[in-house]
PDB file of C-alpha atoms and ligand atoms in Angstrom:
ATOM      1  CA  UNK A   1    -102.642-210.249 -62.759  1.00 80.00           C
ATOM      2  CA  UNK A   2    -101.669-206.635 -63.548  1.00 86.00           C
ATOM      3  CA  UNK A   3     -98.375-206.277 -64.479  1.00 95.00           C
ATOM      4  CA  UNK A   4     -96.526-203.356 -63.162  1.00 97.00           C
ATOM      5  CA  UNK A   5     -93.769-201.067 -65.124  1.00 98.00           C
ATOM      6  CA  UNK A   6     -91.644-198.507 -63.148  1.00 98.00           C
ATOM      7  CA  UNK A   7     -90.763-195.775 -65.139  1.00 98.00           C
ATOM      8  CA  UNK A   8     -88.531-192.698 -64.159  1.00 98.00           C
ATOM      9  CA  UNK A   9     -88.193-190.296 -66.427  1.00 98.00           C
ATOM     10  CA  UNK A  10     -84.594-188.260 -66.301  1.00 97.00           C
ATOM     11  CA  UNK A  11     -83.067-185.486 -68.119  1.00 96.00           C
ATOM     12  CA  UNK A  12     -81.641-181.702 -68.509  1.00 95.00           C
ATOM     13  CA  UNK A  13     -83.902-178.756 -67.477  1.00 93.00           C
ATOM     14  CA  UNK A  14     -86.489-177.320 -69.510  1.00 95.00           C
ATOM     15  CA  UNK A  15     -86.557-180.784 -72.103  1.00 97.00           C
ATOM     16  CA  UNK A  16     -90.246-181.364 -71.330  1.00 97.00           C
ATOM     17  CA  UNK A  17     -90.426-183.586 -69.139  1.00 96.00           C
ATOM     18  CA  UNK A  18     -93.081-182.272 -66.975  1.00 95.00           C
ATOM     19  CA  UNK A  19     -95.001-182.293 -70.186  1.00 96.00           C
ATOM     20  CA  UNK A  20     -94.590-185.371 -70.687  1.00 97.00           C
ATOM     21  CA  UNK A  21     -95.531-186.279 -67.354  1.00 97.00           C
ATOM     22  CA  UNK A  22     -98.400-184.983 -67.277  1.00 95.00           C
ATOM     23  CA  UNK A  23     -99.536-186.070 -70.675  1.00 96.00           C
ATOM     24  CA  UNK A  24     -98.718-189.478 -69.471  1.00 96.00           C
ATOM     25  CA  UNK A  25    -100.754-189.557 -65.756  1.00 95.00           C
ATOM     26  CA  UNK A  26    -102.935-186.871 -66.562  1.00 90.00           C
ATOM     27  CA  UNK A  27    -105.236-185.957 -63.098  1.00 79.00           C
ATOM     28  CA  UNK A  28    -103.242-189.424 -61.374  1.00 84.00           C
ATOM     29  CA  UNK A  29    -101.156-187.670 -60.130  1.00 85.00           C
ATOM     30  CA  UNK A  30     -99.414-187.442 -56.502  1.00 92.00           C
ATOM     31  CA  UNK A  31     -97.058-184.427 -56.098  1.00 89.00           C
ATOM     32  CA  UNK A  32     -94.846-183.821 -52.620  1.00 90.00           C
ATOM     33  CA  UNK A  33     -91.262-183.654 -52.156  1.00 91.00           C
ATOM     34  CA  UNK A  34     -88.083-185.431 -52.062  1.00 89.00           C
ATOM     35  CA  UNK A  35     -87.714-186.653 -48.564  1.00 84.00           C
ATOM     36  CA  UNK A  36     -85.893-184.211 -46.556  1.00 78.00           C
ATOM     37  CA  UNK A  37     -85.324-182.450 -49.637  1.00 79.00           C
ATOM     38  CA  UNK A  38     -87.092-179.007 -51.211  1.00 81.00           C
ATOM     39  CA  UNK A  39     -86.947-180.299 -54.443  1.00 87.00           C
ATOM     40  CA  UNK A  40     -90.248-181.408 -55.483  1.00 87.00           C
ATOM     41  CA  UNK A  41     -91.055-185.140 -56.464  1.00 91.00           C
ATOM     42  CA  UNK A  42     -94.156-186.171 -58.949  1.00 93.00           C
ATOM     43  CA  UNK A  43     -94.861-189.314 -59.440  1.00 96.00           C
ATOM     44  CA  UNK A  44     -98.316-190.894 -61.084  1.00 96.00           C
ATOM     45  CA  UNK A  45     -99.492-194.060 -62.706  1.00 96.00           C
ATOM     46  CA  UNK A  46    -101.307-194.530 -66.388  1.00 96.00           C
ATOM     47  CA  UNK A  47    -102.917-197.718 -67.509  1.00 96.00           C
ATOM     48  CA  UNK A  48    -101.452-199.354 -70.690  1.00 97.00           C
ATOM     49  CA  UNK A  49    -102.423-202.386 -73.022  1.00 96.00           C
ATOM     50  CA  UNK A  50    -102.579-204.250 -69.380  1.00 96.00           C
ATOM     51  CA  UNK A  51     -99.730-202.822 -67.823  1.00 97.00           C
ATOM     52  CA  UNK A  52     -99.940-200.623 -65.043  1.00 97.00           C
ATOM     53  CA  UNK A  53     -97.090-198.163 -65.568  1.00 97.00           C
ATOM     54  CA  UNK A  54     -95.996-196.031 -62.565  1.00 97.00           C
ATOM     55  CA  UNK A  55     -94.255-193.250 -63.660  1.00 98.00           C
ATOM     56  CA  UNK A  56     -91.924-190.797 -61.463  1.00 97.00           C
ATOM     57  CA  UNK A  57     -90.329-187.360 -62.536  1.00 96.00           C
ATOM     58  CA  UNK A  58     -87.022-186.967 -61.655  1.00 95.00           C
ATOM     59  CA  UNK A  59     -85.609-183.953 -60.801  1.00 92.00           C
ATOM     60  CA  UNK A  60     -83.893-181.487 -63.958  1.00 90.00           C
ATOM     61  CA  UNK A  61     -80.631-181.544 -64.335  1.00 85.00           C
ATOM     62  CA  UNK A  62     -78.995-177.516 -64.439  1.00 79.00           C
ATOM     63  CA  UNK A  63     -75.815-178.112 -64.974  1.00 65.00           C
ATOM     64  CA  UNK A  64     -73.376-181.179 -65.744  1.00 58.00           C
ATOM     65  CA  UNK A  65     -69.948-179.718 -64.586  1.00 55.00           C
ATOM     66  CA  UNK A  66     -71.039-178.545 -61.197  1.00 61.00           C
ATOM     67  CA  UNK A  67     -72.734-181.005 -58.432  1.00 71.00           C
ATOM     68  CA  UNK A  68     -76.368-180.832 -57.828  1.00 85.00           C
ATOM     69  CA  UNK A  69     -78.917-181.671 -55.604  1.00 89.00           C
ATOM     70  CA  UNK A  70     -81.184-182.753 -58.422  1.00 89.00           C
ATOM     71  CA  UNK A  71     -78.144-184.684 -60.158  1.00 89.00           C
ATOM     72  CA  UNK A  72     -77.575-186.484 -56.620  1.00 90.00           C
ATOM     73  CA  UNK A  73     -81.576-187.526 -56.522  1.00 92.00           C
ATOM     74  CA  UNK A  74     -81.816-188.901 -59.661  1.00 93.00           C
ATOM     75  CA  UNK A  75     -79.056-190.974 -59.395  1.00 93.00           C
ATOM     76  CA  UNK A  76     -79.421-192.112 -56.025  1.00 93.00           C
ATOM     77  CA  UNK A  77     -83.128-193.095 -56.980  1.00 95.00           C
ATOM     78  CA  UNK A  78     -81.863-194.791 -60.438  1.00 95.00           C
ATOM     79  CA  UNK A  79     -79.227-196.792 -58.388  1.00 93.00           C
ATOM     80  CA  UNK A  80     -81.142-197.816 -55.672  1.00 93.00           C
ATOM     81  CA  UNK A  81     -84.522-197.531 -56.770  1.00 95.00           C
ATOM     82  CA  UNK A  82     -84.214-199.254 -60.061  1.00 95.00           C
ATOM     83  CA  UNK A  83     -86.586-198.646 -62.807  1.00 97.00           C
ATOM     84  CA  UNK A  84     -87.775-200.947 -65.089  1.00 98.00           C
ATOM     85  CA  UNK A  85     -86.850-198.481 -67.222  1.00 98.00           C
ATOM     86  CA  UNK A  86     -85.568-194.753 -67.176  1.00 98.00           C
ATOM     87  CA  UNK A  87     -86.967-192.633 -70.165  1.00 98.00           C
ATOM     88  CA  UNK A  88     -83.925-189.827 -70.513  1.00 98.00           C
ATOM     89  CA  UNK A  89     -85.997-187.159 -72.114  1.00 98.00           C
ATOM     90  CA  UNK A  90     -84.010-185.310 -74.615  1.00 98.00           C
ATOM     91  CA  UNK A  91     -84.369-181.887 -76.216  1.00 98.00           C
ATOM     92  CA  UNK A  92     -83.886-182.245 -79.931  1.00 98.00           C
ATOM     93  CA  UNK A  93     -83.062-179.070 -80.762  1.00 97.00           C
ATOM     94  CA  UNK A  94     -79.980-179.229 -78.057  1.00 96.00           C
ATOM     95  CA  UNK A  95     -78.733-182.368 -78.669  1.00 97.00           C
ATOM     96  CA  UNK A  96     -75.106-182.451 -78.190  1.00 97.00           C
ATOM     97  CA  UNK A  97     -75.507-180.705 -74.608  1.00 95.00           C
ATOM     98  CA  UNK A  98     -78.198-183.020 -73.551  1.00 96.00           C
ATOM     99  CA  UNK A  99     -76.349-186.268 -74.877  1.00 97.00           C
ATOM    100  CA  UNK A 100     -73.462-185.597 -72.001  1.00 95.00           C
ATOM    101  CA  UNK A 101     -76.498-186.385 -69.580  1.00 94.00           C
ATOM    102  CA  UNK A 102     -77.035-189.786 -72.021  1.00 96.00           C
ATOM    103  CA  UNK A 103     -73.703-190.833 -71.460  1.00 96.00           C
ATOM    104  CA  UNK A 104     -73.916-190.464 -67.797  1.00 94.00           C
ATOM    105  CA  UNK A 105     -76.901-192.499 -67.525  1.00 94.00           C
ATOM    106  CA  UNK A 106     -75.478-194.668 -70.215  1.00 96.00           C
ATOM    107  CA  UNK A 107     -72.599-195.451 -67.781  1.00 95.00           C
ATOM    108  CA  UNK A 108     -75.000-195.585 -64.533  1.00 94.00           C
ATOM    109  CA  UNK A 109     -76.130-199.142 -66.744  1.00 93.00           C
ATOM    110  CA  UNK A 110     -79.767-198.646 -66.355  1.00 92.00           C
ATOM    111  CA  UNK A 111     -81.964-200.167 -68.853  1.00 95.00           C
ATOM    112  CA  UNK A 112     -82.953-197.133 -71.196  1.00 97.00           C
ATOM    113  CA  UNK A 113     -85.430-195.858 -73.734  1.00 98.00           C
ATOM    114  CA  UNK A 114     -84.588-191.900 -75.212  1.00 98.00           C
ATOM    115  CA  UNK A 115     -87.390-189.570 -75.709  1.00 98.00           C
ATOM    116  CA  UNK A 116     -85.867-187.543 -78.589  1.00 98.00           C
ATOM    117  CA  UNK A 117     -88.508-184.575 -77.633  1.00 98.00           C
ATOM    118  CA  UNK A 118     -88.756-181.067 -78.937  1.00 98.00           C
ATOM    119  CA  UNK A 119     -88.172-182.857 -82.336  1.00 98.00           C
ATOM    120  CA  UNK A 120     -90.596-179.474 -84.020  1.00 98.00           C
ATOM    121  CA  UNK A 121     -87.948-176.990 -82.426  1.00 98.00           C
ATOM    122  CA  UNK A 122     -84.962-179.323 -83.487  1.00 97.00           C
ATOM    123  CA  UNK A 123     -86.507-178.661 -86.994  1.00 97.00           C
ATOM    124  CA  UNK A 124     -87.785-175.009 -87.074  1.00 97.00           C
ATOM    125  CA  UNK A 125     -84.052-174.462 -86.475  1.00 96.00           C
ATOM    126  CA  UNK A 126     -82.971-176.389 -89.526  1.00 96.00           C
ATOM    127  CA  UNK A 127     -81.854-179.515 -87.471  1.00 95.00           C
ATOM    128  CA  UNK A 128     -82.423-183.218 -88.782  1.00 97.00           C
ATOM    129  CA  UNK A 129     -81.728-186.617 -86.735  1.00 98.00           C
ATOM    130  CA  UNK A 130     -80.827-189.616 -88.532  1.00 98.00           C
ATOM    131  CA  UNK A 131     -83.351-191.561 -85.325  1.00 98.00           C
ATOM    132  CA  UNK A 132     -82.499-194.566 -86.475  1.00 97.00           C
ATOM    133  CA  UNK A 133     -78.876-194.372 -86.655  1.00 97.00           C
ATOM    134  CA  UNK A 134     -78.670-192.185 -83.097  1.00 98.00           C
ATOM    135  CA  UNK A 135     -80.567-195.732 -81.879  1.00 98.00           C
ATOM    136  CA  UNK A 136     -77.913-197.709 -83.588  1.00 97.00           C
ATOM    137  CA  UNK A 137     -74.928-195.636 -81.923  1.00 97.00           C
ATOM    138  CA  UNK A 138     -76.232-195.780 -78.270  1.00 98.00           C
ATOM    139  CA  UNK A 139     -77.593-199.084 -78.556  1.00 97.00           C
ATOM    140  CA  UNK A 140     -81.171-198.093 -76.763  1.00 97.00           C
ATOM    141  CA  UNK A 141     -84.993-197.286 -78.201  1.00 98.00           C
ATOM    142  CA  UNK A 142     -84.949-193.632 -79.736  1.00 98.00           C
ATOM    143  CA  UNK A 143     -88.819-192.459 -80.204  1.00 98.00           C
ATOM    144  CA  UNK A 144     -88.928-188.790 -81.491  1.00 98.00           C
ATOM    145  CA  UNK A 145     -91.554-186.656 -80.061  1.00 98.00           C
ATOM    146  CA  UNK A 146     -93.471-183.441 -79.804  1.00 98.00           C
ATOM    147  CA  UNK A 147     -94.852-183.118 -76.101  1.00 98.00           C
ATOM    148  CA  UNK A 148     -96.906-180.455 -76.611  1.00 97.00           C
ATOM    149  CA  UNK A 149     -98.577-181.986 -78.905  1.00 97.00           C
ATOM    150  CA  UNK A 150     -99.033-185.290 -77.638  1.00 96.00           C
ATOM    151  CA  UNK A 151     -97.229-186.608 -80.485  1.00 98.00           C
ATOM    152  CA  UNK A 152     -94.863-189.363 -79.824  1.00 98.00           C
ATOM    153  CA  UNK A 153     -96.648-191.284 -76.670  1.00 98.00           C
ATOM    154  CA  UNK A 154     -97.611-194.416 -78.134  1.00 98.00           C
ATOM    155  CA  UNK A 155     -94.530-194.861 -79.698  1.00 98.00           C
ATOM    156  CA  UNK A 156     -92.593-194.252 -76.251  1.00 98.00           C
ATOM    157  CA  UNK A 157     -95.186-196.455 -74.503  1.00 98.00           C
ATOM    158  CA  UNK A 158     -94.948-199.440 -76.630  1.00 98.00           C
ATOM    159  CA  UNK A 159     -91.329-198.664 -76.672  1.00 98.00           C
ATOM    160  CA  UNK A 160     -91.414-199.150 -72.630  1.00 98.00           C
ATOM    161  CA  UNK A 161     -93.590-202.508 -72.691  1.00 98.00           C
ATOM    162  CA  UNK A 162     -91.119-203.638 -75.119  1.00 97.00           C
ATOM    163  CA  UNK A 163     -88.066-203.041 -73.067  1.00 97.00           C
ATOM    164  CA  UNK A 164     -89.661-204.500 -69.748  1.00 97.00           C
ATOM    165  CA  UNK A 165     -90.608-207.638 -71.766  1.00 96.00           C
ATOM    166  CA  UNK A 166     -87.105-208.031 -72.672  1.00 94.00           C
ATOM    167  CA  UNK A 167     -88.609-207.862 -76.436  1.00 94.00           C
ATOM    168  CA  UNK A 168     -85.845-204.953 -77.519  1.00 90.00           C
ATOM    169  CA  UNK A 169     -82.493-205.950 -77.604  1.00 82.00           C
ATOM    170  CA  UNK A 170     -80.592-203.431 -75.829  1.00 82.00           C
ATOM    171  CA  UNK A 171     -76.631-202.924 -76.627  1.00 91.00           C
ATOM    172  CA  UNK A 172     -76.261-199.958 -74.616  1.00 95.00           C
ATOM    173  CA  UNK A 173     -72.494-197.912 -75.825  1.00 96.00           C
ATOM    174  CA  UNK A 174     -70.017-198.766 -73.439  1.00 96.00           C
ATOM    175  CA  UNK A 175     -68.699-195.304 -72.646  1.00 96.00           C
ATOM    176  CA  UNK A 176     -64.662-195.428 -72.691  1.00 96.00           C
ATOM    177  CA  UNK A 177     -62.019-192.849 -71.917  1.00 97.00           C
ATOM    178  CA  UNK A 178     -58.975-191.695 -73.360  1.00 95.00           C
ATOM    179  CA  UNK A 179     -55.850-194.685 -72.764  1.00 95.00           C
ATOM    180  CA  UNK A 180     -54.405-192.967 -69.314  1.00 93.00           C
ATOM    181  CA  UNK A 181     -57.667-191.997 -68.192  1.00 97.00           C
ATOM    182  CA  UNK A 182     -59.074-196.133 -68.786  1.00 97.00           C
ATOM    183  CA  UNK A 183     -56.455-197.833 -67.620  1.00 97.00           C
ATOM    184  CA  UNK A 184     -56.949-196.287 -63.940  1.00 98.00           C
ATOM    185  CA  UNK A 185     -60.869-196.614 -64.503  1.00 98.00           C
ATOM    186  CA  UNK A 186     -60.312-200.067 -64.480  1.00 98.00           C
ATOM    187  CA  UNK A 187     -57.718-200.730 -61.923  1.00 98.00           C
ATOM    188  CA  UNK A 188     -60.019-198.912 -59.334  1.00 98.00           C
ATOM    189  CA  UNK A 189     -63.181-201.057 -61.006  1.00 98.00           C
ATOM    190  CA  UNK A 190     -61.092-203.776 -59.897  1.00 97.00           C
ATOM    191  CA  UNK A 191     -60.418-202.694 -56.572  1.00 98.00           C
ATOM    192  CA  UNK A 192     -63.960-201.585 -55.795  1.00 98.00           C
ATOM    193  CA  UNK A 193     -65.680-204.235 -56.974  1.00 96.00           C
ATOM    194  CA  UNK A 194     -65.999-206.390 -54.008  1.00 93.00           C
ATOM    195  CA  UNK A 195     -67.093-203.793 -51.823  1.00 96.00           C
ATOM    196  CA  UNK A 196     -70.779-204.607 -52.773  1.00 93.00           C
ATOM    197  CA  UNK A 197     -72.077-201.139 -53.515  1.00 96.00           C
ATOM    198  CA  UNK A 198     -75.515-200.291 -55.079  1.00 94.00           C
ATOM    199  CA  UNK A 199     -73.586-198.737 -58.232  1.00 95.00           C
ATOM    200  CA  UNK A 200     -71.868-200.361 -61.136  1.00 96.00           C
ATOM    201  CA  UNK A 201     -68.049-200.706 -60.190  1.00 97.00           C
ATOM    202  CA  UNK A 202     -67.144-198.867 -63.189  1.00 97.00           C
ATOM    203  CA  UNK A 203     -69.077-195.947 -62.381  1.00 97.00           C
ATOM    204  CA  UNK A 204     -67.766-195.817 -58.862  1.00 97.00           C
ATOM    205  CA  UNK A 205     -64.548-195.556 -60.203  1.00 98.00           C
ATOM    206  CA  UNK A 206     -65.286-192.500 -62.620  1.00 97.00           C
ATOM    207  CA  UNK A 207     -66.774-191.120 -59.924  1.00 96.00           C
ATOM    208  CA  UNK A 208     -63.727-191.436 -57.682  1.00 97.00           C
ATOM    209  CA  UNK A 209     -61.619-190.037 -60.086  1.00 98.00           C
ATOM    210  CA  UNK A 210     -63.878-186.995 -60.619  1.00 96.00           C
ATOM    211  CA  UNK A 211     -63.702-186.450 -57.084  1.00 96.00           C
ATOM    212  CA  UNK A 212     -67.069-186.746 -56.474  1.00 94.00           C
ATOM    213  CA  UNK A 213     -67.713-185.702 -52.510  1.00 93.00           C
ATOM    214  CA  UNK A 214     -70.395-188.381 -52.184  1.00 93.00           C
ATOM    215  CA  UNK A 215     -68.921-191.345 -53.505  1.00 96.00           C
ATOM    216  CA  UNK A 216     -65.688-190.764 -52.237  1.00 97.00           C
ATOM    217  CA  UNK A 217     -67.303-190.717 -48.525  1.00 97.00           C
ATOM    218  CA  UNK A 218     -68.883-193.552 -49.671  1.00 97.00           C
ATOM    219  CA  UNK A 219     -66.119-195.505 -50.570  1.00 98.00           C
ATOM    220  CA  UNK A 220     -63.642-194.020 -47.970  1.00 98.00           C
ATOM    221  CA  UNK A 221     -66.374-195.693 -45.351  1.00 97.00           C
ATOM    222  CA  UNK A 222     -65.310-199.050 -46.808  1.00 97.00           C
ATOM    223  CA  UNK A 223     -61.560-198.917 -47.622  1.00 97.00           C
ATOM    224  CA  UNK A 224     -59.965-195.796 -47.100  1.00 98.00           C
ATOM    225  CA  UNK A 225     -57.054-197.290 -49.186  1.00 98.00           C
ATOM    226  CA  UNK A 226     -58.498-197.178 -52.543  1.00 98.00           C
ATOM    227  CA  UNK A 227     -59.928-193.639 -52.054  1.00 98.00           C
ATOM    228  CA  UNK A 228     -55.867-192.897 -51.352  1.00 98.00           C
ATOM    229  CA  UNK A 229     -55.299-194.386 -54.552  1.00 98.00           C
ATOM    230  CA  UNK A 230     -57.543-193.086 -56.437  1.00 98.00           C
ATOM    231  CA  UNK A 231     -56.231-189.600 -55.548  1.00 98.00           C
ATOM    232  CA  UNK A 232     -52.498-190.990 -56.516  1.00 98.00           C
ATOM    233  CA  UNK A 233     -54.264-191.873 -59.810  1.00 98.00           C
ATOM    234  CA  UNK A 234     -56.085-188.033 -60.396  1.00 98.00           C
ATOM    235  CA  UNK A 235     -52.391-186.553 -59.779  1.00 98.00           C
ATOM    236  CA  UNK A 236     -50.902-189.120 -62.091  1.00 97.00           C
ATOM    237  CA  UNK A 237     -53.633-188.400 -64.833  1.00 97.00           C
ATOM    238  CA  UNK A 238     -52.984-184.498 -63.963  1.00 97.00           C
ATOM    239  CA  UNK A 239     -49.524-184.912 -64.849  1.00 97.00           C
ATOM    240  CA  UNK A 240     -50.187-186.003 -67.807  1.00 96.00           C
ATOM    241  CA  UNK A 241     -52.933-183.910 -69.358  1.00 96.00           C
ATOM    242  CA  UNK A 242     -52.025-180.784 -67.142  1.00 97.00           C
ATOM    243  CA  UNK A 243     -55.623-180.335 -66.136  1.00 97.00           C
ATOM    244  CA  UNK A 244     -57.168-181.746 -62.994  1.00 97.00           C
ATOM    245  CA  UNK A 245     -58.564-184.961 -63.462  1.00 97.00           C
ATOM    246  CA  UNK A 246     -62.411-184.360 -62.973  1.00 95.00           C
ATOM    247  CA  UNK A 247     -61.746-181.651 -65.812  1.00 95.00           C
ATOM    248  CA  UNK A 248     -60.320-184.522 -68.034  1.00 96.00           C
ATOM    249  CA  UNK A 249     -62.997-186.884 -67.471  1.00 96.00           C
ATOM    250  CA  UNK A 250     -65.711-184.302 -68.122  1.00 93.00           C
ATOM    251  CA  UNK A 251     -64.026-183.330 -71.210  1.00 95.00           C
ATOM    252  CA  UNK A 252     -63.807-186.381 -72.726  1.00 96.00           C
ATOM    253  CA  UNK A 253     -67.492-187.144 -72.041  1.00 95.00           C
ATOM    254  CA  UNK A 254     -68.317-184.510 -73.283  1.00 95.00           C
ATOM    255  CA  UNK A 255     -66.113-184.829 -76.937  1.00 97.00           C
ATOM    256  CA  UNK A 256     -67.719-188.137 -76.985  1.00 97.00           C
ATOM    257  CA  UNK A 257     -71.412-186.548 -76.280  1.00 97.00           C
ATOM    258  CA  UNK A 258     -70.415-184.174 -79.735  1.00 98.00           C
ATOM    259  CA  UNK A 259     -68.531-186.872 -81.661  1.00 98.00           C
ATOM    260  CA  UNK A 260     -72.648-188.466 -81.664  1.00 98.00           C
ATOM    261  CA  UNK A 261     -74.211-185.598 -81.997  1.00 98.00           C
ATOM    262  CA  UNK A 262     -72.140-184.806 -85.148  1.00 98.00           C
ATOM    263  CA  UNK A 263     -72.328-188.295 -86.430  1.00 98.00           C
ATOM    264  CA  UNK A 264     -76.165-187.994 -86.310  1.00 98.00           C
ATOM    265  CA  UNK A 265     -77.486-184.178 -87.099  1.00 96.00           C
ATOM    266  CA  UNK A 266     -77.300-183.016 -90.589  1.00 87.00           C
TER     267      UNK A 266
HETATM  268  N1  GDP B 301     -91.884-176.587 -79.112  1.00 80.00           N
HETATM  269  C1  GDP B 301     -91.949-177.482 -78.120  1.00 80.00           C
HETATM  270  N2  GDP B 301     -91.920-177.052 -76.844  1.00 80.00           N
HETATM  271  C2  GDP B 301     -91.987-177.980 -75.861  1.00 80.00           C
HETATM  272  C3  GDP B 301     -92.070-179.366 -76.130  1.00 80.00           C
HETATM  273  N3  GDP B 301     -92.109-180.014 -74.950  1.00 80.00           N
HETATM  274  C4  GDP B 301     -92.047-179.075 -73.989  1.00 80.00           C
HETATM  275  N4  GDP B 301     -91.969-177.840 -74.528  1.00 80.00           N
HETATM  276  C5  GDP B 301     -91.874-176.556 -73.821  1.00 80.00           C
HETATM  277  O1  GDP B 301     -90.615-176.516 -73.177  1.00 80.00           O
HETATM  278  C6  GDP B 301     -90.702-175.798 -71.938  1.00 80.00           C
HETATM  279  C7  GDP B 301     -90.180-176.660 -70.805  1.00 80.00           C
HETATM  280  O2  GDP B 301     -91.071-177.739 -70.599  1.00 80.00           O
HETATM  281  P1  GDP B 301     -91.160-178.490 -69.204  1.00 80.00           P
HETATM  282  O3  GDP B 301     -92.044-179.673 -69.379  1.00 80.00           O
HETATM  283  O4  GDP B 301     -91.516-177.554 -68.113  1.00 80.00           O
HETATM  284  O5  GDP B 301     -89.633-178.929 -69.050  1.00 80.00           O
HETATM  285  P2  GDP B 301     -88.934-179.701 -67.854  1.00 80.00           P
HETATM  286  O6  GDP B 301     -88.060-178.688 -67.173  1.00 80.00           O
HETATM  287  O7  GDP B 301     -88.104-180.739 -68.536  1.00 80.00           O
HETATM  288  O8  GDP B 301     -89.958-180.278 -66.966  1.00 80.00           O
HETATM  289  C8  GDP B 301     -92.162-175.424 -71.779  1.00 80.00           C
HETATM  290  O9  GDP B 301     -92.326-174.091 -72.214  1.00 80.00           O
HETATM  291  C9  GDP B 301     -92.875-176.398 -72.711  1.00 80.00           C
HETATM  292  O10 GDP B 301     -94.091-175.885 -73.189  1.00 80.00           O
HETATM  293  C10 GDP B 301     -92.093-179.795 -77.510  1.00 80.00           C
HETATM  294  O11 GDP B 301     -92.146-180.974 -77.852  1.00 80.00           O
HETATM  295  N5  GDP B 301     -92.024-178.800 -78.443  1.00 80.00           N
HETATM  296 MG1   MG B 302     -90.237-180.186 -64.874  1.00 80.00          MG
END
């Protein structure tokens, strides 16, 4: 029997990806849209040492601060969908902005493998990744690649089969937040927990605290309490910083998205 491998790939804008998808399915390729949605959906399917990998590419993501319709998507389809594995393609040569997206899909706990793409722009502009060691620090498969040039596919390929078969040993970072900022991240973990919602409780909670309009409906259909208290928590963390708490969260992700980038570039 065939085995099959879902694959979505996720990422910034303009990383390659639809390179990369189409270097991957070539002419198998089925392109419509998101239902209900404008944004357009491609998804296709490539055979493999055996495997029959489908692969589907999620929408860009513009911008990290502000809430999108392509952010939305392609978590919503990571969530609920789940992937054998998401590929977050990665533009080398803009690492530090395109690891804030890693973290976020780091804390979304879906099994990963990073395309580190655009590895000949990363280089024309002076820029070298220690691979192994940016592997090391967020505890998934880093494969460097050139799109364009088709370099890079086996590796990610193999790198895919080897995560489905459980052959890689994943220790993906455990994102963590400043000591005010954590200690309400898990008290509303806690308290969302049993609610039994497609997303990891710890995410939920980040979310809640960033204000996010969609989880916060989400959770305010279950217990309206905790959304109250999670809004008693973004004041309290306001206080504190004297910045609103979705500012403080996304500032923090995104020191931690440098502090690797730094660790890692020479
Ligand atoms: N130099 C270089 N350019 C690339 C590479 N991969 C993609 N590109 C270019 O980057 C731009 C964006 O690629 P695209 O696949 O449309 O990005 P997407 O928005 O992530 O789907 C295009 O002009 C590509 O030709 C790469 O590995 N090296
Ligand atoms: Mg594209």
């Amino acid at each position: 029997m065939v085995k099959r491998i879902r694959v979505a790939l996720a990422g910034n804008a303009n990383v390659g990806k639809s390179v990369l998808f189409n270097e991957l399915t070539g002419l198998h390729q089925h392109i419509g849209n998101w239902p209900g949605k404008t944004v357009e959906r491609a998804e296709g399917t490539l055979h493999y040492r055996g495997y029959e990998i489908d692969v589907i590419d999620l929408p860009g993501i513009y911008s990290l601060s502000t809430f999108s319709i392509e952010e939305l998507i392609s978590r919503e389809y990571i969530a609920l969908e789940r992937p054998d594995v998401v590929v977050n393609v990665v533009d080398a040569s803009n690492l530090e902005r395109n690891l804030v997206f890693t973290v976020q899909l780091l804390e979304l706990e879906a099994p990963m493998v990073l395309a580190l793409n655009q590895m000949d722009m990363a280089k024309k502009m002076g820029v070298e990744i220690d691979v192994k060691r940016l592997s090391e620090r967020l505890g998934v498969p880093v494969v460097p690649m050139v799109a364009v040039k088709g370099l890079g596919i086996k590796e990610l390929l193999d790198s895919i089969v080897d995560v489905y078969e459980g052959r890689v040993r994943l220790k993906p970072l455990k994102v963590r937040y400043g000591r005010e900022v954590e200690k309400y991240v898990e008290k509303l973990r806690g308290m969302v927990e049993g609610l039994g919602l497609p997303y990891p409780a710890r995410w939920v909670a980040v979310k809640l605290l960033e204000e996010d309009e969609e989880i916060v409906r989400l959770v305010a259909s279950r217990d309206r309490s905790i959304v109250e208290y999670a809004s008693r928590c973004g004041r309290e963390i306001e206080g504190i910083h004297g910045e609103p708490c979705p500012l403080v969260i996304s500032f923090e992700r995104c020191n931690l998205a440098g502090l690797i980038a730094r660790e890692v570039q020479t």
